[in-house]
Amino acid sequence: MASLNVGNLGEYLREQRRTAQLSLRQLAEAAGVSNPYLSQIERGLRKPSAEVLQQVAKALRISAETLYVRAGILEEREPDELETRAVVLADPSINERQKQVLLQIYDSFRKENGFDADRDKDTAETTGDGLDEAVRGGVDGQHAV
């Protein structure tokens, strides 16, 4: 995964929370996370998951994609590509391995269609020989496509 700049994320979250005129406790409640956990995120001591960032973004009424970029989960990209990646990463119904396989397939289609699929290699990594293995072998015993 990309190197996270959680300090910068925390400062940004604090700024957004204050702009929304919410206390730390109010935002934590609205986002469905604990007050101490949110405080640790704001102070740069914790690295939140994409799901937590999505909940916080919803509570603040800001773009989850912006938080993903601030957290280093996503690179700043064209809006459509960024939104696609953010939706996949935030989906609570699939596990992390499945999310990575979906993003790899998405990258392979973009590359096939002439779009730049070069992105953070840590986010694209899978075990073995990558996408081909993931598609052949499926994900967690299930077929990928």
Coordinates of N, CA and C in Angstrom, one line a residue:
M1 N 0.8 -1.2 0.0 CA 0.0 0.0 0.0 C 0.9 1.2 0.0
A2 N 0.4 2.3 -0.5 CA 1.1 3.5 -0.6 C 1.5 4.0 0.8
S3 N 2.6 4.7 0.9 CA 3.0 5.3 2.2 C 1.9 6.3 2.6
L4 N 1.4 6.1 3.8 CA 0.4 7.0 4.3 C 0.9 8.2 5.0
N5 N 0.3 9.4 4.7 CA 0.7 10.6 5.3 C -0.5 10.9 6.3
V6 N -0.5 10.2 7.4 CA -1.7 10.3 8.2 C -1.7 11.6 9.0
G7 N -0.5 12.2 9.2 CA -0.5 13.5 9.9 C -1.2 14.5 9.1
N8 N -0.9 14.6 7.8 CA -1.6 15.5 6.9 C -3.1 15.2 6.8
L9 N -3.5 14.0 6.8 CA -4.9 13.6 6.8 C -5.6 14.1 8.1
G10 N -4.9 13.9 9.2 CA -5.5 14.3 10.5 C -5.7 15.8 10.5
E11 N -4.8 16.5 10.1 CA -4.9 18.0 10.1 C -6.1 18.4 9.2
Y12 N -6.1 17.8 8.0 CA -7.2 18.1 7.1 C -8.6 17.7 7.7
L13 N -8.7 16.6 8.3 CA -9.9 16.2 9.0 C -10.3 17.2 10.0
R14 N -9.4 17.6 10.9 CA -9.7 18.5 11.9 C -10.2 19.8 11.3
E15 N -9.5 20.3 10.3 CA -10.0 21.5 9.6 C -11.4 21.4 9.0
Q16 N -11.7 20.2 8.4 CA -13.0 20.0 7.9 C -14.1 19.9 9.0
R17 N -13.7 19.3 10.1 CA -14.6 19.1 11.2 C -14.9 20.5 11.8
R18 N -13.9 21.3 11.9 CA -14.1 22.7 12.5 C -15.0 23.5 11.5
T19 N -14.7 23.4 10.2 CA -15.5 24.1 9.2 C -16.9 23.8 9.3
A20 N -17.2 22.5 9.6 CA -18.6 22.0 9.7 C -19.2 22.3 11.0
Q21 N -18.4 22.9 11.9 CA -18.8 23.3 13.3 C -19.3 22.1 14.0
L22 N -18.5 21.0 14.0 CA -18.8 19.8 14.7 C -17.7 19.5 15.8
S23 N -18.1 19.1 16.9 CA -17.1 18.7 17.9 C -16.6 17.3 17.5
L24 N -15.5 16.9 18.1 CA -14.9 15.6 17.8 C -15.9 14.5 18.2
R25 N -16.6 14.7 19.3 CA -17.6 13.7 19.7 C -18.8 13.6 18.7
Q26 N -19.2 14.8 18.2 CA -20.3 14.8 17.3 C -20.0 14.1 16.0
L27 N -18.8 14.4 15.5 CA -18.3 13.7 14.3 C -18.1 12.2 14.5
A28 N -17.6 11.8 15.6 CA -17.4 10.4 15.8 C -18.7 9.7 15.9
E29 N -19.7 10.3 16.5 CA -21.0 9.7 16.6 C -21.7 9.6 15.2
A30 N -21.6 10.7 14.4 CA -22.2 10.7 13.1 C -21.5 9.7 12.1
A31 N -20.2 9.5 12.3 CA -19.4 8.6 11.5 C -19.5 7.1 12.0
G32 N -20.0 6.9 13.2 CA -20.1 5.6 13.7 C -18.7 5.0 14.2
V33 N -17.8 5.9 14.6 CA -16.6 5.5 15.1 C -16.4 6.0 16.6
S34 N -15.5 5.4 17.3 CA -15.3 5.9 18.7 C -14.6 7.3 18.7
N35 N -14.9 8.0 19.7 CA -14.3 9.3 19.9 C -12.8 9.2 20.1
P36 N -12.3 8.3 20.9 CA -10.8 8.2 21.0 C -10.1 7.8 19.6
Y37 N -10.8 6.9 18.9 CA -10.2 6.5 17.6 C -10.2 7.7 16.7
L38 N -11.2 8.5 16.6 CA -11.2 9.6 15.7 C -10.2 10.6 16.1
S39 N -10.0 10.8 17.4 CA -9.0 11.7 18.0 C -7.6 11.2 17.5
Q40 N -7.4 9.9 17.6 CA -6.1 9.4 17.2 C -5.8 9.6 15.7
I41 N -6.9 9.5 14.9 CA -6.7 9.8 13.4 C -6.4 11.2 13.2
E42 N -7.1 12.1 13.9 CA -6.8 13.5 13.7 C -5.3 13.9 14.2
R43 N -4.8 13.2 15.2 CA -3.5 13.5 15.6 C -2.4 12.7 14.9
G44 N -2.8 12.0 13.9 CA -1.9 11.3 13.0 C -1.3 10.0 13.6
L45 N -2.0 9.5 14.7 CA -1.5 8.3 15.3 C -2.1 7.0 14.8
R46 N -3.2 7.1 14.1 CA -3.9 5.9 13.5 C -4.0 6.0 12.0
K47 N -4.0 4.9 11.4 CA -4.2 4.8 9.9 C -5.6 4.2 9.7
P48 N -6.6 5.1 9.3 CA -7.9 4.5 9.1 C -8.1 3.7 7.8
S49 N -9.0 2.8 7.9 CA -9.4 2.0 6.7 C -10.2 2.9 5.7
A50 N -10.3 2.4 4.5 CA -11.1 3.1 3.5 C -12.5 3.2 3.9
E51 N -13.0 2.2 4.6 CA -14.4 2.2 5.1 C -14.6 3.3 6.1
V52 N -13.7 3.4 7.0 CA -13.8 4.5 8.1 C -13.7 5.8 7.4
L53 N -12.8 6.0 6.5 CA -12.7 7.3 5.8 C -14.0 7.6 5.0
Q54 N -14.6 6.6 4.5 CA -15.9 6.8 3.8 C -17.0 7.3 4.8
Q55 N -17.0 6.7 5.9 CA -18.0 7.0 7.0 C -17.8 8.5 7.4
V56 N -16.5 8.8 7.7 CA -16.2 10.2 8.1 C -16.5 11.2 7.0
A57 N -16.2 10.9 5.8 CA -16.5 11.8 4.7 C -18.0 12.0 4.6
K58 N -18.8 11.0 4.7 CA -20.2 11.1 4.7 C -20.7 12.0 5.8
A59 N -20.2 11.8 7.0 CA -20.6 12.6 8.1 C -20.2 14.1 7.9
L60 N -19.1 14.3 7.3 CA -18.6 15.7 7.0 C -19.2 16.3 5.7
R61 N -19.9 15.4 5.0 CA -20.4 15.8 3.7 C -19.4 16.3 2.7
I62 N -18.3 15.6 2.7 CA -17.2 15.9 1.7 C -16.9 14.6 0.9
S63 N -16.1 14.7 -0.1 CA -15.8 13.6 -1.0 C -14.9 12.6 -0.3
A64 N -15.3 11.3 -0.3 CA -14.5 10.3 0.3 C -13.2 10.1 -0.5
E65 N -13.2 10.4 -1.8 CA -12.1 10.3 -2.7 C -11.0 11.3 -2.2
T66 N -11.4 12.5 -1.8 CA -10.4 13.5 -1.3 C -9.7 12.9 -0.1
L67 N -10.4 12.2 0.8 CA -9.8 11.7 2.0 C -8.9 10.5 1.6
Y68 N -9.3 9.7 0.6 CA -8.4 8.6 0.1 C -7.1 9.2 -0.4
V69 N -7.2 10.2 -1.1 CA -5.9 10.8 -1.7 C -5.1 11.4 -0.5
R70 N -5.7 12.1 0.4 CA -5.0 12.7 1.5 C -4.4 11.6 2.4
A71 N -5.0 10.4 2.5 CA -4.5 9.3 3.3 C -3.4 8.5 2.5
G72 N -3.3 8.8 1.2 CA -2.3 8.1 0.4 C -2.8 6.7 -0.1
I73 N -4.1 6.5 0.1 CA -4.7 5.2 -0.4 C -4.8 5.3 -1.9
L74 N -5.1 6.4 -2.4 CA -5.2 6.6 -3.9 C -4.3 7.8 -4.3
E75 N -3.8 7.7 -5.5 CA -3.1 8.8 -6.0 C -4.1 9.7 -6.6
E76 N -3.7 11.0 -6.7 CA -4.6 12.0 -7.4 C -4.6 11.6 -8.8
R77 N -5.8 11.5 -9.3 CA -6.0 11.0 -10.7 C -7.2 11.8 -11.3
E78 N -7.5 11.4 -12.6 CA -8.6 12.0 -13.2 C -9.9 11.7 -12.4
P79 N -10.9 12.5 -12.4 CA -12.0 12.3 -11.5 C -12.7 11.0 -11.8
D80 N -13.0 10.6 -13.0 CA -13.7 9.3 -13.2 C -12.9 8.1 -12.7
E81 N -11.6 8.1 -13.0 CA -10.8 7.0 -12.5 C -10.8 7.0 -11.0
L82 N -10.6 8.1 -10.4 CA -10.5 8.2 -8.9 C -11.8 7.7 -8.3
E83 N -13.0 8.1 -8.9 CA -14.3 7.7 -8.3 C -14.4 6.2 -8.4
T84 N -14.0 5.6 -9.5 CA -14.2 4.2 -9.7 C -13.4 3.5 -8.6
R85 N -12.1 3.9 -8.4 CA -11.2 3.3 -7.4 C -11.8 3.5 -6.0
A86 N -12.3 4.6 -5.7 CA -12.8 4.9 -4.4 C -14.0 4.1 -4.1
V87 N -14.9 3.9 -5.1 CA -16.1 3.0 -4.9 C -15.7 1.6 -4.6
V88 N -14.7 1.1 -5.3 CA -14.3 -0.3 -5.1 C -13.7 -0.4 -3.7
L89 N -12.8 0.5 -3.3 CA -12.1 0.5 -2.0 C -13.1 0.6 -0.9
A90 N -14.1 1.3 -1.1 CA -15.1 1.6 0.0 C -16.1 0.5 0.2
D91 N -16.2 -0.4 -0.7 CA -17.3 -1.4 -0.7 C -17.1 -2.4 0.4
P92 N -18.0 -2.3 1.5 CA -17.8 -3.2 2.6 C -18.2 -4.7 2.3
S93 N -18.8 -4.9 1.2 CA -19.3 -6.3 0.9 C -18.3 -7.2 0.3
I94 N -17.1 -6.7 0.0 CA -16.0 -7.5 -0.6 C -14.7 -7.3 0.3
N95 N -13.9 -8.3 0.3 CA -12.7 -8.2 1.2 C -11.6 -7.5 0.4
E96 N -10.5 -7.2 1.1 CA -9.4 -6.5 0.6 C -8.7 -7.1 -0.6
R97 N -8.6 -8.4 -0.6 CA -8.0 -9.2 -1.7 C -8.9 -9.0 -2.9
Q98 N -10.2 -9.1 -2.8 CA -11.1 -9.0 -3.9 C -11.1 -7.6 -4.4
K99 N -10.9 -6.6 -3.6 CA -10.8 -5.2 -4.0 C -9.6 -5.0 -4.9
Q100 N -8.5 -5.6 -4.5 CA -7.3 -5.5 -5.3 C -7.4 -6.1 -6.6
V101 N -8.0 -7.3 -6.7 CA -8.2 -8.0 -7.9 C -9.1 -7.2 -8.9
L102 N -10.2 -6.6 -8.3 CA -11.0 -5.7 -9.2 C -10.2 -4.6 -9.7
L103 N -9.4 -3.9 -8.9 CA -8.6 -2.8 -9.4 C -7.6 -3.2 -10.4
Q104 N -7.1 -4.4 -10.3 CA -6.1 -4.9 -11.3 C -6.8 -5.2 -12.6
I105 N -8.0 -5.7 -12.6 CA -8.7 -6.0 -13.8 C -9.1 -4.6 -14.5
Y106 N -9.5 -3.7 -13.7 CA -9.8 -2.4 -14.2 C -8.6 -1.7 -14.8
D107 N -7.4 -1.9 -14.2 CA -6.2 -1.3 -14.8 C -5.9 -2.0 -16.1
S108 N -6.1 -3.4 -16.2 CA -5.7 -4.1 -17.4 C -6.7 -3.7 -18.5
F109 N -7.9 -3.4 -18.3 CA -8.8 -2.9 -19.3 C -8.4 -1.5 -19.8
R110 N -8.1 -0.7 -18.8 CA -7.7 0.7 -19.2 C -6.4 0.6 -20.1
K111 N -5.5 -0.2 -19.7 CA -4.2 -0.3 -20.5 C -4.6 -0.9 -21.9
E112 N -5.4 -1.9 -21.9 CA -5.8 -2.5 -23.2 C -6.5 -1.4 -24.1
N113 N -7.2 -0.5 -23.5 CA -7.9 0.6 -24.3 C -7.0 1.8 -24.5
G114 N -5.7 1.7 -24.1 CA -4.8 2.8 -24.4 C -4.7 3.9 -23.3
F115 N -5.3 3.6 -22.1 CA -5.2 4.6 -21.1 C -4.0 4.2 -20.2
D116 N -3.4 5.1 -19.5 CA -2.3 4.9 -18.6 C -2.7 4.1 -17.4
A117 N -2.3 2.9 -17.3 CA -2.6 2.1 -16.1 C -1.5 2.1 -15.1
D118 N -0.5 2.9 -15.3 CA 0.7 2.9 -14.4 C 0.3 3.6 -13.1
R119 N 0.3 2.9 -12.0 CA -0.1 3.5 -10.7 C 0.8 2.9 -9.6
D120 N 0.5 3.3 -8.4 CA 1.3 2.8 -7.3 C 1.4 1.3 -7.3
K121 N 2.6 0.7 -7.5 CA 2.7 -0.7 -7.6 C 2.4 -1.5 -6.4
D122 N 2.5 -0.9 -5.2 CA 2.1 -1.6 -4.0 C 0.6 -1.8 -3.9
T123 N -0.2 -0.9 -4.5 CA -1.6 -1.1 -4.5 C -2.0 -2.2 -5.5
A124 N -1.2 -2.4 -6.5 CA -1.5 -3.3 -7.6 C -1.0 -4.7 -7.3
E125 N -0.1 -4.9 -6.3 CA 0.5 -6.2 -6.1 C -0.5 -7.3 -5.6
T126 N -0.3 -8.5 -6.2 CA -0.9 -9.6 -5.7 C 0.1 -10.7 -5.5
T127 N -0.2 -11.8 -5.0 CA 0.7 -12.9 -4.9 C 0.9 -13.6 -6.2
G128 N 1.9 -14.4 -6.4 CA 2.2 -15.1 -7.6 C 2.4 -14.3 -8.8
D129 N 1.8 -14.6 -9.9 CA 2.0 -13.9 -11.1 C 0.9 -12.8 -11.4
G130 N 0.3 -12.4 -10.4 CA -0.6 -11.2 -10.5 C -2.0 -11.5 -11.0
L131 N -2.4 -10.6 -11.9 CA -3.8 -10.6 -12.4 C -4.1 -11.9 -13.1
D132 N -3.3 -12.5 -13.9 CA -3.6 -13.7 -14.6 C -3.9 -14.8 -13.6
E133 N -3.1 -14.9 -12.5 CA -3.4 -15.9 -11.5 C -4.7 -15.7 -10.8
A134 N -4.9 -14.4 -10.5 CA -6.2 -14.0 -9.7 C -7.4 -14.4 -10.6
V135 N -7.3 -14.1 -11.9 CA -8.5 -14.4 -12.7 C -8.6 -15.9 -12.9
R136 N -7.5 -16.6 -13.1 CA -7.5 -18.1 -13.3 C -8.0 -18.8 -12.1
G137 N -7.4 -18.4 -10.9 CA -7.7 -19.2 -9.7 C -8.8 -18.6 -8.9
G138 N -9.3 -17.5 -9.2 CA -10.4 -16.9 -8.5 C -9.9 -16.2 -7.2
V139 N -10.8 -15.7 -6.5 CA -10.5 -15.0 -5.3 C -11.1 -15.8 -4.1
D140 N -10.3 -16.2 -3.1 CA -10.7 -16.9 -2.0 C -11.6 -18.1 -2.3
G141 N -11.1 -18.8 -3.4 CA -11.8 -20.0 -3.8 C -13.0 -19.8 -4.7
Q142 N -13.3 -18.5 -5.1 CA -14.4 -18.2 -5.9 C -13.8 -17.7 -7.2
H143 N -14.6 -17.8 -8.3 CA -14.1 -17.3 -9.6 C -14.2 -15.8 -9.7
A144 N -13.2 -15.1 -10.2 CA -13.2 -13.7 -10.2 C -14.1 -13.1 -11.2
V145 N -14.1 -13.6 -12.4 CA -14.9 -13.0 -13.5 C -15.7 -14.1 -14.2

